[in-house]
Amino acid sequence: MPIEFAERIRRIPVYPVAAGYDLGADVAMLASNETPFAPMESVVAAATRVIAGAHRYPDPSYAPLRKALAERYGIPGERIALGQGSCDILLAAGEALLEPGAEVVYAWPAFSVYPHLAAASGATAIQVPLDGDERHDLDAIAQEVTVATRLVLLCNPNNPTSTALGLDAITAFLDRIPSHVCVILDEAYCEFALALGDTYASLDLLRRYPNLVLLRTFSKVYGLAGLRVGYALCATEDFRVAVDQVRQPFYLSAAAQAAAVEALRWQDEVERRVVQTIADRESLVDDVRRLGLWVADSDANFIWLRLPEEVAEADIVTGLRDRGVLVRAGGSLGREGALRVTVGTEKDASSSM
Ligand SMILES: Cc1ncc(COP(=O)(O)O)c(C=O)c1O
């Protein structure tokens, strides 16, 4: 007899991991929305230093990182949730908020982890189609909020479609949502979004909406995807307490904590990298539009394009892979006939020649 697993295991979708990690260093890794810039030397040094003390468990209060984030964003450390990547916080939010009979509402296609939350908890997922410009349809999402809704997820900028909504639209949306319904505004790519102004702009919303959580990560602009650090800035303490309650105590390694604290000290360099990525994004969008293809208006570090109907998505992805370029097929992200391409470097561009 095979092992008998919990029923929910059959419901949980398998995360569409990117292929090609085995292909070697010369490959253009444009499939996972990482930054092409390696961590700064002092960040690597900070992480390396703490390895000598690895016989001890890491600080379970994450005090230095919590303090550094509290100072940067001007909100108390008790209202900052931390996680092993922001995915960890998302999954914990699902566990803390959802159960059979409850509903979670989000746009689709959006981040591929969102369907996991309902599947794992037995709650119902309400997926609301994006509009014709591949943006969130906030009106339609608001209309799906019922007495059963516990959680609304907004992905801004949206992965995989790269589009962002301005904060006016988000504010008008939040006005329509009852205050007992948790709204997670997933801002993994907010630093790349010209539509959002600066990265402090959405913090104002925390003062107005007690049910709001801003979800952010060190995986993108800070270049620490491999160390797995995410954080959530919360309007109240309750969310942080609940997501800590459902997780193991030591979710952030000492190396991850030290690297994140050090990375926060280099905002000028982070800003320089963001500016470079935005410039590269704009020229990539122009190049693809010159080919006659439709590309969404990107506010992220990746672009989203539609392929002509006669072209098979799989052929393009395989063809690019054979030329050393890894991109993501829309079909694996919820929309056939599209491609998601991370903004890389000049070197990535030349590896496809
Ligand atoms: C929209 C969005 N949210 C959250 C995450 C999770 O990032 P991490 O767990 O690396 O912080 C990602 C990763 O790609 C993402 O695209």
Coordinates of N, CA and C in Angstrom, one line a residue, residues 86-317:
S86 N 9.2 36.4 0.9 CA 7.8 36.9 1.2 C 6.8 35.8 0.9
C87 N 7.2 34.7 0.2 CA 6.3 33.6 0.0 C 6.0 32.9 1.3
D88 N 6.9 32.9 2.2 CA 6.7 32.3 3.5 C 5.6 33.0 4.2
I89 N 5.6 34.4 4.1 CA 4.6 35.2 4.8 C 3.2 35.0 4.1
L90 N 3.2 34.9 2.8 CA 2.0 34.6 2.1 C 1.4 33.3 2.5
L91 N 2.2 32.2 2.6 CA 1.6 30.9 3.0 C 1.2 30.9 4.4
A92 N 1.9 31.6 5.3 CA 1.5 31.7 6.7 C 0.2 32.5 6.8
A93 N 0.0 33.5 5.9 CA -1.2 34.3 5.9 C -2.4 33.4 5.6
G94 N -2.2 32.5 4.6 CA -3.2 31.6 4.2 C -3.6 30.7 5.4
E95 N -2.6 30.2 6.1 CA -2.8 29.3 7.2 C -3.6 30.1 8.3
A96 N -3.2 31.3 8.5 CA -3.7 32.1 9.7 C -5.1 32.6 9.4
L97 N -5.4 32.8 8.1 CA -6.7 33.5 7.8 C -7.8 32.6 7.2
L98 N -7.3 31.6 6.5 CA -8.3 30.8 5.7 C -8.6 29.5 6.3
E99 N -9.8 29.0 6.0 CA -10.3 27.6 6.4 C -11.5 27.3 5.5
P100 N -12.0 26.1 5.6 CA -13.1 25.7 4.7 C -14.3 26.7 5.0
G101 N -14.9 27.1 3.9 CA -16.0 28.1 4.0 C -15.6 29.5 3.8
A102 N -14.3 29.8 4.0 CA -13.8 31.2 3.8 C -13.4 31.3 2.3
E103 N -13.3 32.6 1.9 CA -12.9 32.9 0.5 C -11.7 33.8 0.5
V104 N -10.9 33.6 -0.5 CA -9.8 34.5 -0.8 C -10.0 35.0 -2.3
V105 N -9.8 36.3 -2.5 CA -10.1 36.9 -3.8 C -8.8 37.5 -4.3
Y106 N -8.5 37.2 -5.6 CA -7.4 37.8 -6.2 C -7.5 37.8 -7.8
A107 N -6.8 38.6 -8.4 CA -6.8 38.7 -9.9 C -6.1 37.5 -10.4
W108 N -6.4 37.2 -11.7 CA -5.7 36.1 -12.4 C -5.6 36.3 -13.8
P109 N -4.3 36.1 -14.4 CA -3.1 35.6 -13.8 C -2.5 36.6 -12.8
A110 N -2.0 36.0 -11.7 CA -1.2 36.8 -10.8 C -0.1 35.9 -10.3
F111 N 0.5 36.2 -9.1 CA 1.7 35.4 -8.7 C 1.2 33.9 -8.5
S112 N 2.0 33.0 -9.0 CA 1.6 31.6 -9.1 C 1.5 30.9 -7.7
V113 N 1.9 31.5 -6.6 CA 1.8 30.9 -5.3 C 0.4 31.2 -4.7
Y114 N -0.4 32.2 -5.2 CA -1.7 32.5 -4.6 C -2.6 31.3 -4.6
P115 N -2.7 30.5 -5.7 CA -3.7 29.4 -5.6 C -3.4 28.4 -4.5
H116 N -2.1 28.4 -4.1 CA -1.7 27.5 -3.0 C -2.5 27.7 -1.7
L117 N -2.8 29.0 -1.5 CA -3.4 29.4 -0.2 C -4.8 28.7 0.0
A118 N -5.6 28.8 -1.0 CA -6.9 28.2 -0.9 C -6.8 26.7 -0.9
A119 N -6.0 26.2 -1.7 CA -5.9 24.7 -1.8 C -5.4 24.1 -0.5
A120 N -4.4 24.7 0.1 CA -3.9 24.2 1.4 C -4.9 24.3 2.5
S121 N -5.7 25.3 2.5 CA -6.6 25.5 3.7 C -8.0 25.0 3.5
G122 N -8.3 24.7 2.3 CA -9.7 24.2 2.0 C -10.7 25.4 1.8
A123 N -10.1 26.6 1.8 CA -11.0 27.8 1.4 C -11.3 27.8 -0.1
T124 N -12.1 28.7 -0.5 CA -12.5 28.9 -1.9 C -11.7 30.0 -2.5
A125 N -11.1 29.8 -3.6 CA -10.4 30.9 -4.3 C -11.3 31.5 -5.4
I126 N -11.4 32.8 -5.3 CA -12.2 33.5 -6.3 C -11.2 34.3 -7.2
Q127 N -11.0 33.8 -8.4 CA -10.0 34.4 -9.3 C -10.8 35.4 -10.3
V128 N -10.3 36.6 -10.3 CA -11.0 37.6 -11.1 C -10.1 38.0 -12.3
P129 N -10.6 37.8 -13.5 CA -9.8 38.0 -14.7 C -9.2 39.5 -14.8
L130 N -8.0 39.6 -15.3 CA -7.4 40.9 -15.5 C -8.2 41.6 -16.6
D131 N -8.0 42.9 -16.7 CA -8.7 43.6 -17.8 C -7.9 43.4 -19.1
G132 N -8.4 44.1 -20.2 CA -7.8 43.9 -21.5 C -6.4 44.4 -21.6
D133 N -6.0 45.3 -20.7 CA -4.6 45.7 -20.7 C -3.7 45.0 -19.7
E134 N -4.2 43.8 -19.3 CA -3.5 42.9 -18.3 C -3.3 43.6 -16.9
R135 N -4.3 44.5 -16.6 CA -4.2 45.1 -15.2 C -5.3 44.5 -14.3
H136 N -5.1 44.7 -13.0 CA -6.2 44.3 -12.1 C -7.5 45.1 -12.4
D137 N -8.6 44.4 -12.4 CA -9.9 45.1 -12.5 C -10.4 45.2 -11.1
L138 N -10.1 46.3 -10.5 CA -10.4 46.5 -9.0 C -11.9 46.5 -8.8
D139 N -12.7 47.1 -9.7 CA -14.1 47.1 -9.6 C -14.6 45.7 -9.5
A140 N -14.2 44.8 -10.4 CA -14.7 43.5 -10.4 C -14.2 42.7 -9.1
I141 N -13.0 43.0 -8.7 CA -12.5 42.3 -7.5 C -13.4 42.8 -6.3
A142 N -13.7 44.1 -6.2 CA -14.5 44.6 -5.0 C -15.8 43.9 -5.0
Q143 N -16.4 43.7 -6.2 CA -17.7 43.1 -6.3 C -17.7 41.6 -5.8
E144 N -16.6 41.0 -5.8 CA -16.5 39.6 -5.4 C -16.3 39.4 -3.9
V145 N -16.2 40.5 -3.2 CA -16.0 40.4 -1.7 C -17.4 40.2 -1.1
T146 N -17.5 39.1 -0.3 CA -18.8 38.7 0.3 C -18.6 38.6 1.8
V147 N -19.6 38.1 2.5 CA -19.4 37.9 3.9 C -18.4 36.8 4.2
A148 N -18.2 35.9 3.2 CA -17.2 34.8 3.4 C -15.8 35.2 3.2
T149 N -15.5 36.4 2.6 CA -14.2 36.8 2.3 C -13.3 37.1 3.5
R150 N -12.2 36.5 3.6 CA -11.2 36.7 4.7 C -10.0 37.5 4.2
L151 N -9.7 37.3 2.9 CA -8.4 37.8 2.4 C -8.5 38.2 0.9
V152 N -8.0 39.4 0.6 CA -7.9 39.9 -0.8 C -6.4 40.1 -1.0
L153 N -5.9 39.5 -2.2 CA -4.5 39.7 -2.6 C -4.5 40.6 -3.8
L154 N -3.7 41.7 -3.7 CA -3.5 42.5 -4.9 C -2.0 42.5 -5.2
C155 N -1.7 42.2 -6.4 CA -0.3 42.1 -6.8 C 0.1 43.4 -7.6
N156 N 0.9 44.2 -7.0 CA 1.1 45.6 -7.6 C 2.5 46.0 -7.5
P157 N 3.3 46.0 -8.6 CA 3.0 45.5 -9.9 C 2.7 44.0 -10.0
N158 N 1.9 43.6 -11.0 CA 1.4 42.3 -11.1 C 2.5 41.4 -11.7
N159 N 2.7 40.2 -11.1 CA 3.5 39.2 -11.7 C 2.5 38.1 -12.2
P160 N 2.4 37.7 -13.4 CA 3.4 37.9 -14.5 C 3.2 39.0 -15.4
T161 N 2.2 39.9 -15.3 CA 1.9 40.8 -16.4 C 2.6 42.1 -16.3
S162 N 3.3 42.4 -15.3 CA 4.2 43.6 -15.1 C 3.5 44.9 -14.9
T163 N 2.2 44.9 -14.9 CA 1.4 46.2 -14.9 C 1.2 46.6 -13.4
A164 N 1.1 47.9 -13.2 CA 0.8 48.4 -11.9 C -0.3 49.4 -11.9
L165 N -1.0 49.5 -10.8 CA -2.1 50.5 -10.7 C -1.5 51.6 -9.7
G166 N -2.0 52.9 -10.0 CA -1.5 54.0 -9.1 C -2.2 53.9 -7.8
L167 N -1.7 54.6 -6.8 CA -2.2 54.5 -5.4 C -3.6 55.1 -5.3
D168 N -4.0 56.0 -6.2 CA -5.3 56.5 -6.1 C -6.4 55.4 -6.3
A169 N -6.1 54.6 -7.3 CA -7.0 53.5 -7.6 C -7.0 52.5 -6.4
I170 N -5.8 52.2 -5.8 CA -5.8 51.3 -4.7 C -6.5 51.9 -3.5
T171 N -6.4 53.2 -3.3 CA -7.1 53.8 -2.2 C -8.6 53.7 -2.3
A172 N -9.0 54.0 -3.5 CA -10.5 54.0 -3.8 C -11.0 52.5 -3.6
F173 N -10.2 51.6 -3.9 CA -10.5 50.2 -3.7 C -10.6 49.8 -2.2
L174 N -9.6 50.3 -1.5 CA -9.6 50.0 0.0 C -10.8 50.6 0.7
D175 N -11.2 51.7 0.2 CA -12.4 52.3 0.8 C -13.6 51.4 0.7
R176 N -13.6 50.5 -0.3 CA -14.8 49.7 -0.5 C -14.7 48.3 0.3
I177 N -13.6 48.1 0.9 CA -13.4 46.7 1.5 C -13.6 46.8 3.0
P178 N -14.5 46.0 3.6 CA -14.8 46.0 5.0 C -13.5 45.8 5.8
S179 N -13.4 46.5 7.0 CA -12.1 46.5 7.7 C -11.8 45.2 8.4
H180 N -12.7 44.2 8.4 CA -12.3 42.9 9.0 C -11.7 42.0 7.9
V181 N -11.7 42.4 6.6 CA -11.1 41.6 5.6 C -9.7 42.0 5.3
C182 N -8.8 41.1 5.5 CA -7.3 41.4 5.3 C -7.0 41.7 3.9
V183 N -6.3 42.8 3.6 CA -5.9 43.0 2.2 C -4.4 43.0 2.2
I184 N -3.8 42.1 1.4 CA -2.3 42.0 1.3 C -2.0 42.7 -0.1
L185 N -1.3 43.8 0.0 CA -0.8 44.4 -1.2 C 0.6 43.9 -1.5
D186 N 0.7 43.0 -2.4 CA 2.0 42.4 -2.7 C 2.9 43.3 -3.6
E187 N 3.9 43.9 -3.0 CA 4.7 44.9 -3.6 C 6.1 44.4 -3.9
A188 N 6.2 43.1 -4.3 CA 7.6 42.5 -4.5 C 8.4 43.4 -5.5
Y189 N 7.7 44.0 -6.4 CA 8.5 44.8 -7.5 C 8.2 46.3 -7.4
C190 N 7.7 46.8 -6.2 CA 7.3 48.2 -6.2 C 8.5 49.2 -6.5
E191 N 9.7 48.8 -6.2 CA 10.8 49.7 -6.4 C 11.0 50.0 -7.9
F192 N 10.5 49.2 -8.8 CA 10.7 49.4 -10.2 C 9.5 50.1 -10.8
A193 N 8.5 50.5 -10.0 CA 7.3 51.0 -10.6 C 7.2 52.5 -10.6
L194 N 7.3 53.1 -11.8 CA 7.2 54.5 -11.9 C 5.8 55.0 -11.5
A195 N 4.8 54.1 -11.8 CA 3.4 54.4 -11.5 C 3.2 54.6 -10.0
L196 N 4.1 54.2 -9.1 CA 3.8 54.3 -7.7 C 4.5 55.4 -7.0
G197 N 5.3 56.2 -7.8 CA 6.1 57.2 -7.2 C 7.3 56.6 -6.4
D198 N 7.4 56.9 -5.1 CA 8.5 56.3 -4.4 C 8.0 55.1 -3.5
T199 N 9.0 54.5 -2.9 CA 8.6 53.2 -2.2 C 8.0 53.5 -0.8
Y200 N 7.9 54.8 -0.5 CA 7.3 55.2 0.8 C 5.8 55.5 0.6
A201 N 5.5 55.8 -0.7 CA 4.1 56.3 -0.9 C 3.0 55.4 -0.3
S202 N 3.1 54.1 -0.5 CA 2.0 53.2 0.0 C 2.0 53.1 1.5
L203 N 3.1 53.6 2.2 CA 3.1 53.5 3.6 C 2.0 54.4 4.3
D204 N 1.6 55.4 3.6 CA 0.5 56.3 4.1 C -0.8 55.5 4.2
L205 N -1.0 54.6 3.3 CA -2.2 53.8 3.4 C -2.3 53.0 4.7
L206 N -1.1 52.6 5.3 CA -1.2 51.9 6.5 C -1.8 52.7 7.6
R207 N -1.7 54.0 7.5 CA -2.3 54.8 8.6 C -3.8 54.9 8.4
R208 N -4.3 54.7 7.2 CA -5.7 54.8 7.0 C -6.5 53.5 7.0
Y209 N -5.8 52.4 6.7 CA -6.6 51.1 6.6 C -6.0 50.1 7.6
P210 N -6.7 49.8 8.7 CA -6.1 48.8 9.7 C -6.0 47.4 9.2
N211 N -6.7 47.1 8.0 CA -6.7 45.7 7.5 C -5.6 45.5 6.4
L212 N -4.7 46.5 6.3 CA -3.8 46.5 5.2 C -2.4 45.9 5.6
V213 N -1.8 45.1 4.7 CA -0.5 44.6 4.8 C 0.3 44.8 3.5
L214 N 1.5 45.4 3.6 CA 2.3 45.6 2.4 C 3.4 44.6 2.4
L215 N 3.4 43.7 1.4 CA 4.3 42.6 1.4 C 5.5 42.9 0.5
R216 N 6.7 42.8 1.0 CA 7.9 43.2 0.2 C 9.0 42.1 0.4
T217 N 10.1 42.3 -0.4 CA 11.1 41.2 -0.4 C 12.5 41.8 -0.6
F218 N 13.5 41.0 -0.1 CA 14.9 41.3 -0.4 C 15.3 40.5 -1.6
S219 N 14.4 39.8 -2.3 CA 14.8 38.9 -3.4 C 15.0 39.7 -4.7
K220 N 14.4 40.8 -4.8 CA 14.5 41.5 -6.1 C 15.5 42.6 -6.1
V221 N 15.1 43.9 -5.7 CA 16.1 45.0 -5.8 C 17.3 44.7 -4.9
Y222 N 17.2 44.0 -3.8 CA 18.3 43.9 -2.9 C 19.2 42.7 -3.3
G223 N 18.8 41.9 -4.3 CA 19.6 40.9 -4.8 C 19.9 39.7 -3.9
L224 N 18.9 39.4 -3.0 CA 19.2 38.3 -2.1 C 18.2 37.1 -2.2
A225 N 17.8 36.9 -3.5 CA 16.8 35.8 -3.7 C 17.3 34.5 -3.1
G226 N 18.6 34.2 -3.2 CA 19.2 32.9 -2.8 C 19.2 32.8 -1.3
L227 N 19.1 33.9 -0.5 CA 19.1 33.8 0.9 C 17.7 33.8 1.6
R228 N 16.7 34.2 0.8 CA 15.3 34.1 1.2 C 14.9 34.9 2.4
V229 N 14.7 36.2 2.1 CA 14.2 37.1 3.1 C 13.1 38.0 2.6
G230 N 12.0 38.0 3.3 CA 10.9 38.8 2.9 C 10.3 39.5 4.1
Y231 N 9.5 40.5 3.9 CA 9.0 41.2 5.1 C 7.6 41.8 4.7
A232 N 6.8 42.1 5.8 CA 5.5 42.7 5.6 C 5.4 43.8 6.5
L233 N 5.0 45.0 6.0 CA 4.7 46.2 6.8 C 3.2 46.2 7.1
C234 N 2.8 46.1 8.4 CA 1.4 45.9 8.7 C 0.8 47.1 9.4
A235 N -0.5 47.3 9.1 CA -1.2 48.4 9.7 C -1.3 48.2 11.2
T236 N -1.5 47.0 11.7 CA -1.6 46.7 13.1 C -0.7 45.5 13.4
E237 N -0.6 45.2 14.7 CA 0.3 44.1 15.1 C -0.3 42.7 14.9
D238 N -1.6 42.7 14.8 CA -2.3 41.4 14.8 C -1.8 40.4 13.7
F239 N -1.6 41.0 12.5 CA -1.2 40.2 11.4 C 0.2 39.5 11.7
R240 N 1.1 40.3 12.2 CA 2.4 39.8 12.5 C 2.4 38.7 13.5
V241 N 1.5 38.9 14.6 CA 1.4 37.9 15.6 C 0.9 36.6 15.0
A242 N -0.2 36.7 14.2 CA -0.8 35.5 13.6 C 0.1 34.7 12.7
V243 N 0.9 35.4 11.8 CA 1.7 34.7 10.9 C 2.9 34.1 11.7
D244 N 3.3 34.7 12.8 CA 4.4 34.1 13.6 C 3.9 32.9 14.3
Q245 N 2.6 32.9 14.7 CA 2.0 31.8 15.4 C 2.0 30.5 14.7
V246 N 1.9 30.6 13.3 CA 1.7 29.3 12.5 C 3.0 28.8 12.0
R247 N 4.1 29.5 12.3 CA 5.4 29.0 11.7 C 6.4 28.5 12.8
Q248 N 7.4 27.9 12.3 CA 8.5 27.4 13.1 C 9.2 28.7 13.7
P249 N 9.9 28.6 14.8 CA 10.5 29.8 15.4 C 11.7 30.3 14.7
F250 N 12.5 29.5 14.0 CA 13.8 30.0 13.4 C 13.7 30.0 11.9
Y251 N 12.8 30.9 11.4 CA 12.6 30.8 9.9 C 13.7 31.6 9.1
L252 N 14.4 32.5 9.8 CA 15.5 33.2 9.0 C 16.8 32.8 9.5
S253 N 17.7 32.4 8.6 CA 19.0 32.0 9.0 C 19.8 33.2 9.5
A254 N 20.9 32.9 10.2 CA 21.7 34.1 10.7 C 22.3 34.8 9.5
A255 N 22.8 34.0 8.5 CA 23.4 34.6 7.3 C 22.4 35.5 6.6
A256 N 21.1 35.0 6.4 CA 20.1 35.8 5.8 C 19.8 37.1 6.5
Q257 N 19.7 37.0 7.8 CA 19.5 38.2 8.6 C 20.6 39.2 8.5
A258 N 21.9 38.8 8.6 CA 23.0 39.7 8.5 C 23.1 40.3 7.1
A259 N 22.9 39.5 6.1 CA 23.0 40.1 4.7 C 21.9 41.1 4.5
A260 N 20.7 40.9 5.0 CA 19.6 41.8 4.8 C 19.9 43.1 5.5
V261 N 20.4 43.1 6.7 CA 20.7 44.3 7.5 C 21.7 45.1 6.7
E262 N 22.8 44.4 6.2 CA 23.8 45.1 5.5 C 23.3 45.7 4.2
A263 N 22.5 44.9 3.5 CA 21.9 45.4 2.2 C 21.2 46.7 2.3
L264 N 20.5 46.9 3.5 CA 19.7 48.1 3.7 C 20.6 49.3 3.8
R265 N 21.9 49.1 4.1 CA 22.8 50.3 4.3 C 23.2 50.8 2.9
W266 N 22.9 50.2 1.8 CA 23.5 50.6 0.5 C 22.4 51.1 -0.4
Q267 N 21.5 52.0 0.1 CA 20.4 52.5 -0.7 C 20.8 53.2 -2.0
D268 N 21.9 53.9 -2.0 CA 22.4 54.6 -3.2 C 22.7 53.7 -4.3
E269 N 23.4 52.6 -3.9 CA 23.7 51.6 -4.9 C 22.5 50.8 -5.4
V270 N 21.6 50.6 -4.5 CA 20.3 49.9 -4.9 C 19.6 50.8 -5.9
E271 N 19.5 52.1 -5.6 CA 18.8 53.0 -6.4 C 19.5 53.1 -7.8
R272 N 20.8 53.1 -7.9 CA 21.5 53.1 -9.1 C 21.2 51.9 -10.0
R273 N 21.1 50.7 -9.3 CA 20.7 49.5 -10.0 C 19.3 49.5 -10.5
V274 N 18.4 50.1 -9.7 CA 17.0 50.2 -10.2 C 16.9 51.1 -11.4
V275 N 17.6 52.2 -11.4 CA 17.6 53.1 -12.5 C 18.1 52.4 -13.8
Q276 N 19.2 51.7 -13.6 CA 19.7 50.9 -14.8 C 18.7 49.9 -15.3
T277 N 18.1 49.2 -14.4 CA 17.1 48.2 -14.8 C 15.9 48.8 -15.5
I278 N 15.5 50.0 -15.0 CA 14.3 50.6 -15.6 C 14.7 51.1 -17.1
A279 N 15.9 51.6 -17.2 CA 16.4 52.1 -18.5 C 16.5 50.8 -19.5
D280 N 17.0 49.7 -19.0 CA 17.1 48.5 -19.8 C 15.7 48.0 -20.2
R281 N 14.8 48.1 -19.2 CA 13.5 47.6 -19.5 C 12.8 48.4 -20.6
E282 N 13.0 49.8 -20.5 CA 12.4 50.6 -21.5 C 12.9 50.3 -22.9
S283 N 14.2 50.0 -23.0 CA 14.8 49.8 -24.3 C 14.4 48.4 -24.8
L284 N 14.2 47.4 -23.8 CA 13.7 46.1 -24.2 C 12.3 46.2 -24.8
V285 N 11.5 46.9 -24.1 CA 10.1 47.1 -24.5 C 10.1 47.7 -25.9
D286 N 10.9 48.7 -26.1 CA 10.9 49.4 -27.5 C 11.3 48.3 -28.5
D287 N 12.4 47.6 -28.2 CA 12.8 46.6 -29.2 C 11.7 45.6 -29.6
V288 N 11.0 45.1 -28.5 CA 10.0 44.1 -28.8 C 8.8 44.7 -29.5
R289 N 8.5 45.9 -29.2 CA 7.4 46.6 -29.9 C 7.8 46.8 -31.4
R290 N 9.0 47.1 -31.6 CA 9.5 47.3 -33.0 C 9.3 46.0 -33.8
L291 N 9.3 44.9 -33.1 CA 9.1 43.6 -33.8 C 7.6 43.4 -34.2
G292 N 6.8 44.4 -33.7 CA 5.3 44.3 -34.0 C 4.6 43.5 -32.9
L293 N 5.2 43.2 -31.8 CA 4.5 42.4 -30.8 C 3.9 43.3 -29.7
W294 N 2.8 42.9 -29.1 CA 2.1 43.6 -28.1 C 2.9 43.3 -26.8
V295 N 3.2 44.4 -26.1 CA 3.9 44.3 -24.8 C 3.1 45.1 -23.8
A296 N 2.9 44.5 -22.6 CA 2.2 45.3 -21.5 C 3.1 46.5 -21.1
D297 N 2.5 47.5 -20.6 CA 3.2 48.6 -20.0 C 3.9 48.1 -18.7
S298 N 5.2 48.0 -18.7 CA 5.8 47.4 -17.5 C 6.2 48.4 -16.5
D299 N 5.9 48.0 -15.2 CA 6.4 48.7 -14.0 C 7.2 47.8 -13.1
A300 N 7.8 46.8 -13.7 CA 8.5 45.8 -12.9 C 9.9 45.6 -13.5
N301 N 10.6 44.5 -13.1 CA 11.9 44.2 -13.7 C 11.8 43.1 -14.7
F302 N 10.6 43.0 -15.3 CA 10.3 42.0 -16.3 C 9.3 42.6 -17.3
I303 N 9.2 41.9 -18.5 CA 8.1 42.4 -19.4 C 7.2 41.2 -19.7
W304 N 6.1 41.5 -20.3 CA 5.1 40.5 -20.6 C 4.6 40.8 -22.0
L305 N 4.8 39.8 -22.9 CA 4.4 40.1 -24.3 C 3.5 39.0 -24.8
R306 N 2.7 39.4 -25.8 CA 1.8 38.4 -26.4 C 2.4 37.9 -27.7
L307 N 2.4 36.6 -27.9 CA 2.9 36.0 -29.2 C 1.8 36.0 -30.2
P308 N 2.3 36.1 -31.5 CA 1.3 36.0 -32.6 C 0.6 34.7 -32.5
E309 N -0.7 34.6 -32.9 CA -1.5 33.4 -32.8 C -0.9 32.2 -33.4
E310 N -0.2 32.4 -34.6 CA 0.3 31.3 -35.3 C 1.6 30.7 -34.7
V311 N 2.1 31.4 -33.7 CA 3.4 30.9 -33.1 C 3.1 30.1 -31.9
A312 N 3.7 28.9 -31.8 CA 3.5 28.1 -30.6 C 4.5 28.5 -29.5
E313 N 3.9 28.8 -28.3 CA 4.7 29.3 -27.2 C 5.9 28.4 -26.8
A314 N 5.6 27.1 -26.9 CA 6.6 26.1 -26.5 C 7.8 26.2 -27.5
D315 N 7.5 26.4 -28.8 CA 8.6 26.5 -29.7 C 9.5 27.7 -29.4
I316 N 8.9 28.8 -29.1 CA 9.7 30.0 -28.8 C 10.6 29.8 -27.5
V317 N 10.0 29.2 -26.5 CA 10.7 29.0 -25.2 C 11.8 28.0 -25.5

